[in-house]
XYZ file of C-alpha atoms in Angstrom:
483
model
C 1.265 -30.576 -39.931
C 4.220 -28.500 -38.654
C 3.065 -25.227 -40.339
C -0.418 -25.742 -38.881
C 0.994 -26.283 -35.381
C 3.260 -23.247 -35.779
C 0.304 -21.051 -36.778
C -1.675 -22.340 -33.830
C 1.164 -21.538 -31.410
C 1.590 -18.037 -32.841
C -2.116 -17.382 -32.464
C -2.087 -18.770 -28.929
C 0.886 -16.618 -28.007
C -0.623 -13.363 -29.158
C -3.596 -11.336 -28.075
C -5.720 -11.235 -24.966
C -5.829 -14.466 -23.033
C -2.726 -15.820 -24.780
C 0.527 -17.178 -23.415
C 2.344 -13.851 -23.664
C -0.188 -11.899 -21.599
C -0.257 -14.574 -18.908
C 3.511 -15.002 -18.767
C 4.170 -11.253 -18.600
C 2.164 -11.130 -15.411
C 3.023 -14.576 -14.063
C 6.803 -14.761 -14.512
C 7.663 -12.204 -11.795
C 5.279 -14.021 -9.450
C 6.726 -17.381 -10.453
C 10.150 -15.996 -9.580
C 8.760 -14.645 -6.290
C 7.187 -17.952 -5.371
C 10.273 -19.813 -6.526
C 12.444 -17.646 -4.313
C 10.037 -18.128 -1.409
C 10.066 -21.897 -1.884
C 13.862 -21.773 -2.056
C 13.872 -19.898 1.234
C 11.601 -22.515 2.841
C 13.805 -25.249 1.429
C 16.945 -23.559 2.736
C 15.264 -23.224 6.131
C 14.679 -26.974 6.155
C 18.201 -27.647 4.889
C 19.732 -25.520 7.646
C 17.567 -27.229 10.238
C 18.431 -30.607 8.697
C 22.101 -29.737 9.146
C 21.325 -28.735 12.719
C 19.400 -31.980 13.353
C 16.888 -34.166 11.526
C 14.398 -33.773 14.356
C 14.319 -29.980 14.091
C 13.657 -30.311 10.347
C 10.748 -32.693 10.969
C 9.470 -30.522 13.828
C 9.528 -27.375 11.690
C 7.496 -29.183 9.029
C 4.855 -30.418 11.476
C 4.676 -27.225 13.552
C 4.869 -25.061 10.441
C 1.907 -26.817 8.861
C 0.007 -26.752 12.166
C 0.551 -22.985 12.437
C -0.209 -22.473 8.759
C -3.493 -24.321 9.244
C -4.625 -21.377 11.351
C -2.768 -18.654 9.467
C -3.968 -19.582 5.972
C -7.609 -18.912 6.893
C -6.714 -15.271 7.429
C -4.014 -14.760 4.803
C -6.183 -16.252 2.033
C -9.131 -14.113 3.098
C -7.014 -10.954 3.112
C -5.336 -11.902 -0.174
C -8.757 -12.075 -1.810
C -8.493 -8.291 -2.027
C -6.586 -9.190 -5.201
C -9.849 -10.148 -6.937
C -11.568 -6.934 -5.827
C -8.669 -4.837 -7.098
C -8.621 -6.708 -10.427
C -12.360 -6.350 -10.986
C -12.373 -2.659 -10.026
C -9.520 -2.070 -12.482
C -11.412 -3.986 -15.173
C -14.565 -1.964 -14.453
C -12.512 1.276 -14.667
C -13.232 2.311 -11.099
C -9.728 2.974 -9.707
C -11.082 5.160 -6.908
C -12.322 1.975 -5.159
C -8.981 0.157 -5.248
C -7.352 1.714 -2.181
C -10.536 1.355 -0.159
C -10.713 -2.363 -0.955
C -7.106 -2.978 0.083
C -7.549 -1.198 3.407
C -10.468 -3.463 4.298
C -8.024 -6.365 4.092
C -5.582 -4.457 6.301
C -8.250 -3.863 8.956
C -9.059 -7.558 8.818
C -5.370 -8.309 9.460
C -5.441 -6.369 12.733
C -8.304 -8.501 14.005
C -6.517 -11.655 12.859
C -3.428 -10.721 14.854
C -5.415 -10.778 18.094
C -6.571 -14.304 17.265
C -3.000 -15.422 16.589
C -1.646 -14.027 19.841
C -4.340 -15.820 21.825
C -3.796 -19.090 19.947
C -0.020 -18.961 20.454
C -0.556 -19.126 24.222
C -2.107 -22.572 23.763
C 0.740 -23.943 21.631
C 1.483 -26.789 24.050
C -2.057 -28.201 24.369
C -2.683 -27.793 20.621
C 0.429 -29.744 19.671
C -0.289 -32.396 22.295
C -3.092 -33.424 19.934
C -0.458 -34.394 17.385
C 0.850 -37.059 19.736
C 4.522 -36.990 18.747
C 7.411 -38.060 20.970
C 8.781 -35.596 23.528
C 11.953 -34.966 21.537
C 9.911 -33.644 18.622
C 7.244 -31.903 20.701
C 9.581 -29.444 22.429
C 10.860 -28.194 19.057
C 7.351 -28.101 17.585
C 5.994 -25.945 20.425
C 8.851 -23.455 20.137
C 8.468 -23.026 16.382
C 4.669 -22.911 16.484
C 4.494 -20.255 19.212
C 6.906 -17.820 17.540
C 5.590 -18.166 13.981
C 1.941 -17.897 15.025
C 2.577 -14.947 17.346
C 4.016 -12.941 14.453
C 1.573 -14.118 11.806
C -0.502 -10.937 11.834
C 2.299 -9.424 9.759
C 1.781 -12.125 7.108
C -1.926 -11.308 6.860
C -1.188 -7.590 6.529
C 1.391 -8.315 3.835
C -1.127 -10.486 1.940
C -3.630 -7.618 1.894
C -1.126 -4.924 0.909
C 0.535 -6.996 -1.805
C -2.876 -7.479 -3.446
C -2.749 -3.796 -4.421
C 0.111 -4.692 -6.756
C -0.914 -8.170 -7.920
C -4.495 -7.078 -8.590
C -3.266 -4.360 -10.959
C -0.750 -6.648 -12.619
C 2.304 -4.946 -11.083
C 3.981 -8.228 -10.262
C 7.538 -6.920 -10.654
C 7.169 -4.892 -7.453
C 5.992 -8.014 -5.631
C 8.978 -9.937 -6.970
C 11.458 -7.299 -5.784
C 9.970 -6.964 -2.301
C 9.714 -10.738 -1.903
C 13.294 -11.224 -3.037
C 14.583 -8.752 -0.459
C 12.557 -10.431 2.291
C 13.917 -13.834 1.340
C 17.522 -12.619 1.362
C 16.965 -11.228 4.868
C 15.316 -14.472 5.986
C 18.090 -16.715 4.707
C 20.781 -14.492 6.189
C 19.123 -14.395 9.599
C 18.578 -18.150 9.482
C 22.274 -18.722 9.021
C 23.137 -16.353 11.842
C 20.468 -17.329 14.350
C 20.129 -21.093 13.884
C 23.840 -21.835 14.252
C 24.910 -18.781 16.272
C 27.331 -17.177 13.821
C 28.764 -13.616 13.923
C 28.413 -13.362 17.686
C 24.710 -14.245 17.819
C 23.586 -16.936 20.272
C 22.813 -20.383 18.857
C 18.986 -20.469 18.746
C 18.280 -23.579 16.679
C 14.678 -23.890 15.567
C 13.733 -20.683 17.428
C 16.189 -18.781 15.235
C 14.477 -20.076 12.098
C 11.092 -18.953 13.412
C 12.246 -15.459 14.383
C 13.987 -15.013 11.029
C 10.658 -15.671 9.287
C 8.812 -13.114 11.415
C 11.406 -10.365 10.915
C 11.638 -10.920 7.149
C 7.828 -10.789 6.814
C 7.768 -7.511 8.752
C 10.271 -5.926 6.369
C 8.172 -7.011 3.383
C 4.943 -5.628 4.838
C 6.555 -2.251 5.562
C 7.890 -2.001 2.022
C 4.499 -2.837 0.483
C 2.828 -0.117 2.566
C 5.414 2.538 1.719
C 5.220 1.759 -2.002
C 1.415 1.712 -1.987
C 1.360 5.192 -0.464
C 3.478 6.781 -3.175
C 2.013 9.988 -4.596
C 0.914 8.592 -7.950
C -0.936 5.775 -6.229
C -2.561 8.168 -3.759
C -3.863 10.298 -6.609
C -5.111 7.559 -8.924
C -6.143 4.737 -6.577
C -7.034 6.689 -3.415
C -4.580 4.686 -1.321
C -4.452 7.408 1.358
C -7.975 8.842 1.219
C -9.329 5.272 1.098
C -7.971 4.608 4.587
C -11.317 4.124 6.274
C -13.580 1.286 7.255
C -16.340 0.646 4.740
C -18.895 -1.731 6.195
C -20.470 -2.772 2.907
C -17.160 -3.457 1.186
C -15.785 -5.266 4.232
C -18.850 -7.525 4.292
C -18.375 -8.279 0.586
C -14.736 -9.187 1.239
C -15.839 -11.575 3.974
C -18.629 -13.000 1.814
C -16.316 -13.962 -1.034
C -12.913 -14.095 0.650
C -13.753 -16.079 3.769
C -14.811 -19.225 1.847
C -11.495 -19.021 -0.026
C -9.653 -18.748 3.284
C -11.644 -21.572 4.812
C -10.847 -23.762 1.807
C -7.148 -23.149 2.365
C -7.403 -23.835 6.095
C -9.286 -27.113 5.706
C -6.869 -28.190 2.981
C -3.844 -27.532 5.175
C -5.609 -29.247 8.090
C -5.797 -32.380 5.952
C -2.025 -32.332 5.545
C -1.578 -31.616 9.256
C -3.618 -34.700 10.124
C -1.737 -36.652 7.462
C 1.638 -35.748 9.008
C 0.330 -36.399 12.506
C -0.741 -39.929 11.599
C 2.573 -40.656 9.904
C 4.455 -39.356 12.946
C 2.499 -41.715 15.185
C 3.419 -44.697 13.036
C 7.038 -43.958 12.090
C 9.414 -41.127 12.939
C 11.667 -42.076 10.029
C 8.669 -41.936 7.702
C 7.805 -38.493 9.024
C 11.324 -37.230 8.338
C 11.208 -38.723 4.820
C 7.802 -37.139 4.220
C 9.134 -33.781 5.433
C 12.047 -34.142 3.028
C 9.765 -35.065 0.090
C 7.431 -32.152 0.836
C 10.367 -29.762 1.128
C 11.725 -30.876 -2.242
C 8.301 -30.631 -3.876
C 7.758 -27.208 -2.354
C 10.883 -26.002 -4.120
C 9.460 -27.010 -7.501
C 5.765 -26.557 -6.814
C 5.515 -23.118 -5.216
C 5.931 -21.281 -8.558
C 2.542 -22.757 -9.466
C 0.926 -20.340 -7.031
C 2.426 -17.470 -9.017
C 0.531 -18.688 -12.071
C -2.554 -19.121 -9.878
C -2.485 -15.529 -8.620
C -1.971 -14.264 -12.179
C -4.930 -16.292 -13.420
C -7.138 -14.939 -10.628
C -6.083 -11.410 -11.533
C -6.673 -11.773 -15.279
C -9.977 -13.599 -14.845
C -11.072 -10.945 -12.347
C -10.139 -8.163 -14.732
C -12.095 -9.760 -17.604
C -15.086 -10.331 -15.363
C -14.954 -6.659 -14.432
C -15.083 -5.925 -18.166
C -17.900 -8.454 -18.730
C -15.689 -10.542 -21.044
C -15.804 -14.152 -19.778
C -14.739 -15.607 -23.142
C -11.362 -13.896 -22.865
C -11.120 -15.114 -19.268
C -11.703 -18.693 -20.411
C -9.002 -18.393 -23.064
C -6.593 -17.227 -20.366
C -7.389 -20.242 -18.212
C -6.722 -22.731 -21.010
C -3.461 -20.956 -21.784
C -2.580 -21.490 -18.142
C -3.434 -25.191 -18.336
C -1.099 -25.632 -21.293
C 1.808 -23.943 -19.497
C 1.162 -25.791 -16.242
C 1.137 -29.142 -18.002
C 4.536 -28.563 -19.602
C 6.054 -27.359 -16.332
C 4.642 -30.050 -14.059
C 5.388 -32.940 -16.437
C 9.009 -31.765 -16.532
C 9.172 -31.635 -12.740
C 7.548 -35.072 -12.402
C 10.079 -36.566 -14.804
C 12.937 -35.135 -12.741
C 11.512 -36.656 -9.545
C 11.536 -40.077 -11.176
C 14.755 -39.891 -13.201
C 17.117 -37.853 -10.983
C 15.722 -37.919 -7.405
C 19.200 -37.887 -5.861
C 19.820 -34.506 -7.449
C 17.140 -33.061 -5.145
C 18.443 -34.988 -2.136
C 21.965 -33.674 -2.607
C 21.302 -30.403 -0.795
C 19.734 -32.215 2.150
C 22.811 -34.420 2.393
C 25.282 -31.540 2.685
C 26.444 -31.151 6.295
C 23.710 -33.567 7.480
C 24.625 -36.417 9.787
C 25.525 -39.249 7.332
C 24.025 -41.998 9.470
C 20.759 -40.131 10.038
C 20.524 -39.132 6.365
C 20.868 -42.745 5.223
C 17.923 -43.782 7.389
C 15.431 -41.709 5.388
C 17.065 -41.040 1.986
C 15.875 -44.235 0.255
C 12.337 -43.760 1.594
C 12.294 -40.178 0.334
C 13.168 -41.384 -3.178
C 10.143 -43.695 -3.153
C 7.877 -40.888 -1.905
C 9.039 -38.647 -4.741
C 7.547 -41.174 -7.148
C 4.174 -40.669 -5.496
C 4.668 -36.921 -5.841
C 5.524 -37.366 -9.524
C 2.271 -39.261 -10.034
C -0.010 -36.602 -8.567
C 1.865 -33.348 -9.157
C 0.425 -32.673 -12.647
C -3.119 -33.101 -11.329
C -2.313 -30.824 -8.394
C -1.288 -28.175 -10.917
C -4.640 -28.533 -12.681
C -6.482 -28.115 -9.376
C -4.656 -24.886 -8.543
C -5.315 -23.533 -12.038
C -9.059 -24.150 -12.007
C -9.577 -23.037 -8.397
C -7.646 -19.817 -9.120
C -9.826 -19.144 -12.154
C -13.040 -19.764 -10.204
C -11.890 -17.474 -7.401
C -11.031 -14.727 -9.859
C -14.676 -14.694 -10.926
C -16.078 -14.948 -7.400
C -16.898 -18.668 -7.251
C -15.453 -19.491 -3.813
C -18.188 -21.542 -2.137
C -18.135 -24.548 -4.465
C -14.355 -25.101 -4.119
C -14.829 -24.977 -0.342
C -17.513 -27.678 -0.331
C -15.908 -29.886 -2.984
C -12.358 -29.724 -1.643
C -13.548 -30.495 1.893
C -15.638 -33.472 0.803
C -12.955 -35.009 -1.412
C -10.002 -34.355 0.907
C -11.615 -35.632 4.062
C -13.330 -38.484 2.241
C -10.164 -39.787 0.588
C -7.405 -38.784 3.023
C -8.549 -38.232 6.595
C -11.213 -40.938 6.948
C -9.471 -43.897 5.257
C -6.060 -43.077 6.743
C -7.542 -42.740 10.212
C -9.261 -46.110 9.764
C -5.927 -47.641 8.745
C -4.295 -46.213 11.845
C -7.122 -47.197 14.203
C -7.238 -50.784 12.911
C -3.479 -51.278 13.017
C -3.085 -51.589 9.233
C -1.324 -48.270 8.719
C 1.886 -48.075 6.719
C 3.654 -45.080 5.227
C 2.942 -46.121 1.639
C -0.741 -46.843 2.272
C -1.103 -43.335 3.689
C 0.491 -41.897 0.560
C -1.647 -44.008 -1.782
C -4.908 -42.542 -0.471
C -3.434 -39.046 -0.579
C -2.397 -39.439 -4.217
C -5.897 -40.647 -5.136
C -7.380 -37.580 -3.428
C -5.289 -35.097 -5.418
C -6.204 -36.757 -8.723
C -9.928 -36.898 -7.910
C -10.058 -33.253 -6.831
C -8.558 -32.070 -10.118
C -11.421 -33.672 -12.064
C -14.041 -32.151 -9.755
C -12.667 -28.660 -10.378
C -12.410 -29.287 -14.119
C -16.116 -30.171 -14.314
C -17.037 -27.094 -12.263
C -15.109 -24.844 -14.628
C -16.640 -26.456 -17.706
C -20.102 -25.970 -16.180
C -19.671 -22.228 -16.782
C -21.554 -20.834 -13.786
C -18.548 -18.629 -13.025
C -19.109 -16.687 -16.266
C -21.942 -14.642 -14.754
C -20.217 -13.881 -11.417
C -18.643 -10.669 -10.083
C -17.554 -9.736 -6.561
C -17.755 -5.953 -6.860
C -20.976 -4.063 -6.453
C -22.734 -2.816 -9.542
C -22.201 0.865 -10.158
C -25.442 2.692 -9.514
C -26.197 5.138 -12.348
C -27.352 8.645 -11.458
C -31.132 8.994 -11.166
C -32.911 9.628 -14.439
C -34.690 12.989 -14.627
C -37.065 13.408 -17.542
C -36.495 16.616 -19.458
C -39.255 19.193 -19.153
C -40.536 20.559 -22.444
C -40.296 24.253 -22.866
C -43.561 25.874 -21.803
C -44.365 29.086 -23.537
C -45.075 31.945 -21.146
C -48.653 32.854 -20.626
C -49.656 36.238 -21.853
C -52.011 37.466 -19.172
C -53.596 40.776 -19.740
């Protein structure tokens, strides 16, 4: 039994589509996402030290802003699939051109963000939270959204590296950005080193500045000489209508899926905030803790999209499928471990939130947060499956089905029943969370069945290379001897 299992593991580790290939690409991204989630967690911890209300406000306003931002960042980030498939098809001259289409899209997105930020007050009035929360929410929302064009540009430029499998560069740039963000948070939230005390505004500005540094670094590295020569990163700086339309055709459904998904959580938080402020703070704490452990999953997701895209570019869907199942195995081990920690040692995660927080305020939501972490433990493995299968489908070009399915399941099992509970006066924090947990589990099975259906195997996002026109050879004609 043991020798057989050992042989199976060795075989699964080696070769294309095995654990080693996936981990070599995914680990730097897992580190990047882990560092990013740590930064978001530290943001919330700093704001929790500042006041519990600013922590809750940053969660609500952050998700509200991200609801708009994710439509554009996910669309721009879909350049990753184009880059991967062009690399797989051995057409590197199209890589730079594809990335620049995402950059041009980012410029248009920035205009939308600036206009939307003007209406921060009326938009957040729809949330219906108390005045003490609303003033912080508006401040955070306006600053983060106004600078979000940088995030979209960074998503497009970083796809040049992720799509080729150069995830170490992404890890290094992300790490530097996070260090800058955390440092500025400490200085600007509390007013250290001679800076004015800015509170939640300081956290928002720190995010914008750190994102700008990251975007500049990605652009400078992409324009290095070797990349200009091989991938046309400089000569590809032009608008290509056909390629831009293809990016919108495949990338926009992916972005819309992300936006509608985040909108579900925005509505979820809004309803909780209307019922109980303490429950909202506990939910913000549970989400912040889960973000710390869960964000690395997106690193595996991006790697899966890249590897599936590359194999689709090579017309090798069987290898792509093997990669996906390798990902499922790794995700299961990781998420089961995290879920066990949420159940067995929840206070370990709460310890950081407790440091420097007001003891009386912390006690009001700590016990509730522990209960919510049990809900998270129940659904987190299934959430990992959903990310894995959606990432694989997107890597092939299947973006419309996830949009339709995720919208139907999320709104059918979260928004509608929870709104009915609220409207009929039967809403409680734990009832809200019960429907949400059921939604995550159901969605994972929907995506599993879509993947097993196999329609993705025949998909590609890049255009087919047109062969040169065929010219029939002319037989030699003997010269005529005319006398």
